[in-house]
CSV table of C-alpha atoms in Angstrom, one decimal:
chain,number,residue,atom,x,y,z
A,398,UNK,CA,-195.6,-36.0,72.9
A,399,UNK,CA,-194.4,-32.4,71.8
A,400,UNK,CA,-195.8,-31.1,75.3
A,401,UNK,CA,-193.7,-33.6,77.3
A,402,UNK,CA,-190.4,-32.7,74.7
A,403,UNK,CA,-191.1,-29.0,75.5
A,404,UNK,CA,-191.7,-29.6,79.2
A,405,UNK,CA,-188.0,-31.3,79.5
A,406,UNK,CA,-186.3,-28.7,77.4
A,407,UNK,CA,-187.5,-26.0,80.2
A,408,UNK,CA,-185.4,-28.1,83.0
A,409,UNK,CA,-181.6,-28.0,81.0
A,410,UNK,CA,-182.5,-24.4,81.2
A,411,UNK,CA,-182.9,-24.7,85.0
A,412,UNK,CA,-179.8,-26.6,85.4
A,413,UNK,CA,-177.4,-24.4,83.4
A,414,UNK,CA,-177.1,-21.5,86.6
A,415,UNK,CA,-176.3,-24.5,88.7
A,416,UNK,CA,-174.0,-26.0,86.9
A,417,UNK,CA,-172.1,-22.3,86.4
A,418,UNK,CA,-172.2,-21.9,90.0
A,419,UNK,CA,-171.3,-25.4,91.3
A,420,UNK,CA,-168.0,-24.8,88.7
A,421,UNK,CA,-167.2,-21.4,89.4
A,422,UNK,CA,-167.5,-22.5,93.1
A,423,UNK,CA,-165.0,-25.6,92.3
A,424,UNK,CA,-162.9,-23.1,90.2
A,425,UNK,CA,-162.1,-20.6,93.9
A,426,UNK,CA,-161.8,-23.3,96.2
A,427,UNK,CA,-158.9,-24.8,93.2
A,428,UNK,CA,-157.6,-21.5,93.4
A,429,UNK,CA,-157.3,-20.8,96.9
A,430,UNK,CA,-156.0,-24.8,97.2
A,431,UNK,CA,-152.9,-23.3,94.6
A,432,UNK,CA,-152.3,-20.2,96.4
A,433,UNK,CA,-151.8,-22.1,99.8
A,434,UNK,CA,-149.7,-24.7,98.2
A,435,UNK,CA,-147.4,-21.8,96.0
A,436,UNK,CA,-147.3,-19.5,99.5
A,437,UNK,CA,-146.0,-23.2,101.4
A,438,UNK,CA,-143.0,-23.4,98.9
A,439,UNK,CA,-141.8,-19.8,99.1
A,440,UNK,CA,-141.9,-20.8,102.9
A,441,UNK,CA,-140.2,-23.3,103.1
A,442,UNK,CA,-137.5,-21.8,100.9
A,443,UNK,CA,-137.0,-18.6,103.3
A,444,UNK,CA,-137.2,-21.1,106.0
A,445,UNK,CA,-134.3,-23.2,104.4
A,446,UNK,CA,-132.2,-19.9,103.4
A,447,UNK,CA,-132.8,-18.3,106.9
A,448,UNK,CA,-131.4,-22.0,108.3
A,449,UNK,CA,-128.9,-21.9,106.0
A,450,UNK,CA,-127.7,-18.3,107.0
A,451,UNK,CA,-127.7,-19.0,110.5
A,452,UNK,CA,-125.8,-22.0,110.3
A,453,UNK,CA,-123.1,-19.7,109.5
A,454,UNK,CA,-122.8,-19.0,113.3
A,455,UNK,CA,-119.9,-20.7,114.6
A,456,UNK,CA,-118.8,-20.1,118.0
A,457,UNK,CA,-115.1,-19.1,117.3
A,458,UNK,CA,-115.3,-18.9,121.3
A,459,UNK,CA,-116.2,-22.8,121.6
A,460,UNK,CA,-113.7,-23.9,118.9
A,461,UNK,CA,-110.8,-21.8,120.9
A,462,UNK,CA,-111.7,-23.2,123.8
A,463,UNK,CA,-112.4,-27.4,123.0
A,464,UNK,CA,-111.2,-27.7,119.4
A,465,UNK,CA,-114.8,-28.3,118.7
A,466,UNK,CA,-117.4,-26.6,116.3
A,467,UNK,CA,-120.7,-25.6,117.8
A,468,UNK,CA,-123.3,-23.2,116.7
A,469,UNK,CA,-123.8,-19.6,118.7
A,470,UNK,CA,-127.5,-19.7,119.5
A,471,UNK,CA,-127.3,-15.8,119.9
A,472,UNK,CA,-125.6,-15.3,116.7
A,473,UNK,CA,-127.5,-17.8,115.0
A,474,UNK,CA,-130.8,-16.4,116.2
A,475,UNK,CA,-129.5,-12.5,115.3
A,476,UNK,CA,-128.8,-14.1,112.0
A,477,UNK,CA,-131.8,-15.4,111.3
A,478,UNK,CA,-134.1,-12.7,112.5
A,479,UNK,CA,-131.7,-10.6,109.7
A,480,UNK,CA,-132.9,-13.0,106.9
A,481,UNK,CA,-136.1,-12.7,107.8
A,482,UNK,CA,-136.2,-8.8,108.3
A,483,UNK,CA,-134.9,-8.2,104.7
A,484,UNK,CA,-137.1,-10.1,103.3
A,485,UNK,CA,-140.2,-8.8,104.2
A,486,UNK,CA,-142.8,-11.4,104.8
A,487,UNK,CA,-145.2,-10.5,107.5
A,488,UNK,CA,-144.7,-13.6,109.6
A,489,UNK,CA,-147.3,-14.5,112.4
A,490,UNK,CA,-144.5,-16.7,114.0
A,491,UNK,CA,-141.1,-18.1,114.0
A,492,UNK,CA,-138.6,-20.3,115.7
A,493,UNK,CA,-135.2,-21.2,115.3
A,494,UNK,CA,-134.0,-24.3,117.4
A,495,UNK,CA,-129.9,-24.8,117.6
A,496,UNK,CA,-129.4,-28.9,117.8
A,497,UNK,CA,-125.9,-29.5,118.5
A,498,UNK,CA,-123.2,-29.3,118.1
A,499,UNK,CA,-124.1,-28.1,114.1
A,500,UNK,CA,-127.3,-28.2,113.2
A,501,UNK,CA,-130.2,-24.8,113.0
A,502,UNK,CA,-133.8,-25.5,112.6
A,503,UNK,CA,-135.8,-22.6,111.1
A,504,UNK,CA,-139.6,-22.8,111.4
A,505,UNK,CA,-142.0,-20.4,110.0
A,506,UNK,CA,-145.6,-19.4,110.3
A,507,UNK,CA,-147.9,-17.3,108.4
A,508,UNK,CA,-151.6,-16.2,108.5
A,509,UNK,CA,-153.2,-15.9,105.0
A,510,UNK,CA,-156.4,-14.1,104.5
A,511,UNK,CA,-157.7,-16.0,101.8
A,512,UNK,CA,-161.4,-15.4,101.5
A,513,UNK,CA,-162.3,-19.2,100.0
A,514,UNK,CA,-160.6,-21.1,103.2
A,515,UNK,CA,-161.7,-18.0,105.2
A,516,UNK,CA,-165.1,-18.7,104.0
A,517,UNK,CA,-165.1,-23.0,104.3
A,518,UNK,CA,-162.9,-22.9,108.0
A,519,UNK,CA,-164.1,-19.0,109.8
A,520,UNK,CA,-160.7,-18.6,110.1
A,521,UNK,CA,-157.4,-17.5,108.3
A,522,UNK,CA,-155.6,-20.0,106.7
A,523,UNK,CA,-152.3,-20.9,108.5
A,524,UNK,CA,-149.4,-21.9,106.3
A,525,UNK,CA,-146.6,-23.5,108.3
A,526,UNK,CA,-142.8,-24.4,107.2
A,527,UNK,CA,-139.5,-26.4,108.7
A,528,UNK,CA,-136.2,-25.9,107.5
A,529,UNK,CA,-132.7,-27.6,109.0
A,530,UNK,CA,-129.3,-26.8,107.7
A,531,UNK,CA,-126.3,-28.0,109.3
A,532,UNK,CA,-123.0,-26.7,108.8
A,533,UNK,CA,-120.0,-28.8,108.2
A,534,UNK,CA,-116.6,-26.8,107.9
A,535,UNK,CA,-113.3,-27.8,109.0
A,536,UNK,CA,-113.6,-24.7,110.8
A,537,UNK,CA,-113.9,-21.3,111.9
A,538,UNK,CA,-113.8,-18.7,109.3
């Protein structure tokens, strides 16, 4: 009986490295899962603050001309690239869609080297976000 008892005790040793690597393994891919969900929010808040800027764009032409609001596209897209440009993301893509008469749609894409994903997929992970804003003044200035 004490060889059998001595013979077990050698495989916990055994499983000890493989249960270190299976958690540490567990621990980066839980790590890299966070970082793509933390990099999606601060997306989707530039997205809504670049949408939100560019819905500022109201064609004082349009609302001369009909009595009706409506969004510049030009503007709103000059607007939006400004947003963007000051705040410094490294963007792989973006879109801004004017619905009318009042509404801008902001969507943003990024390319994240993330070694874990890069490592599970063979390819960067892509982080995408949508943002609307519609603006509803009385007006003109």
């Amino acid at each position: 009986m004490v060889g059998r008892e001595r013979a077990e005790a050698g495989s916990a040793l055994v499983l000890i490295p493989i249960l270190a690597l299976a958690t540490s393994i567990m621990l980066l891919v839980i790590g890299a899962i966070g970082a793509l969900g933390v990099r999606h929010a601060q997306l989707r808040n530039l997205a809504a603050s670049c949408a939100l800027y560019a819905s500022r764009a109201v064609s004082t032409t349009a609302w001369e001309a009909t009595g009706q609001l409506a969004i510049d596209p030009t503007t709103a897209r000059l607007d939006a690239a400004s947003c963007l440009g000051a705040s410094g993301v490294a963007l792989s893509g973006w879109s801004l869609t004017v619905t009318p008469p009042m509404t801008v749609t902001v969507a943003l894409e990024e390319r994240l080297a993330i070694p874990v994903v890069s490592w599970l997929t063979g390819s960067p992970a892509l982080v995408q976000a949508t943002a609307s804003a519609t603006q509803s003044s009385s007006g003109p200035g």
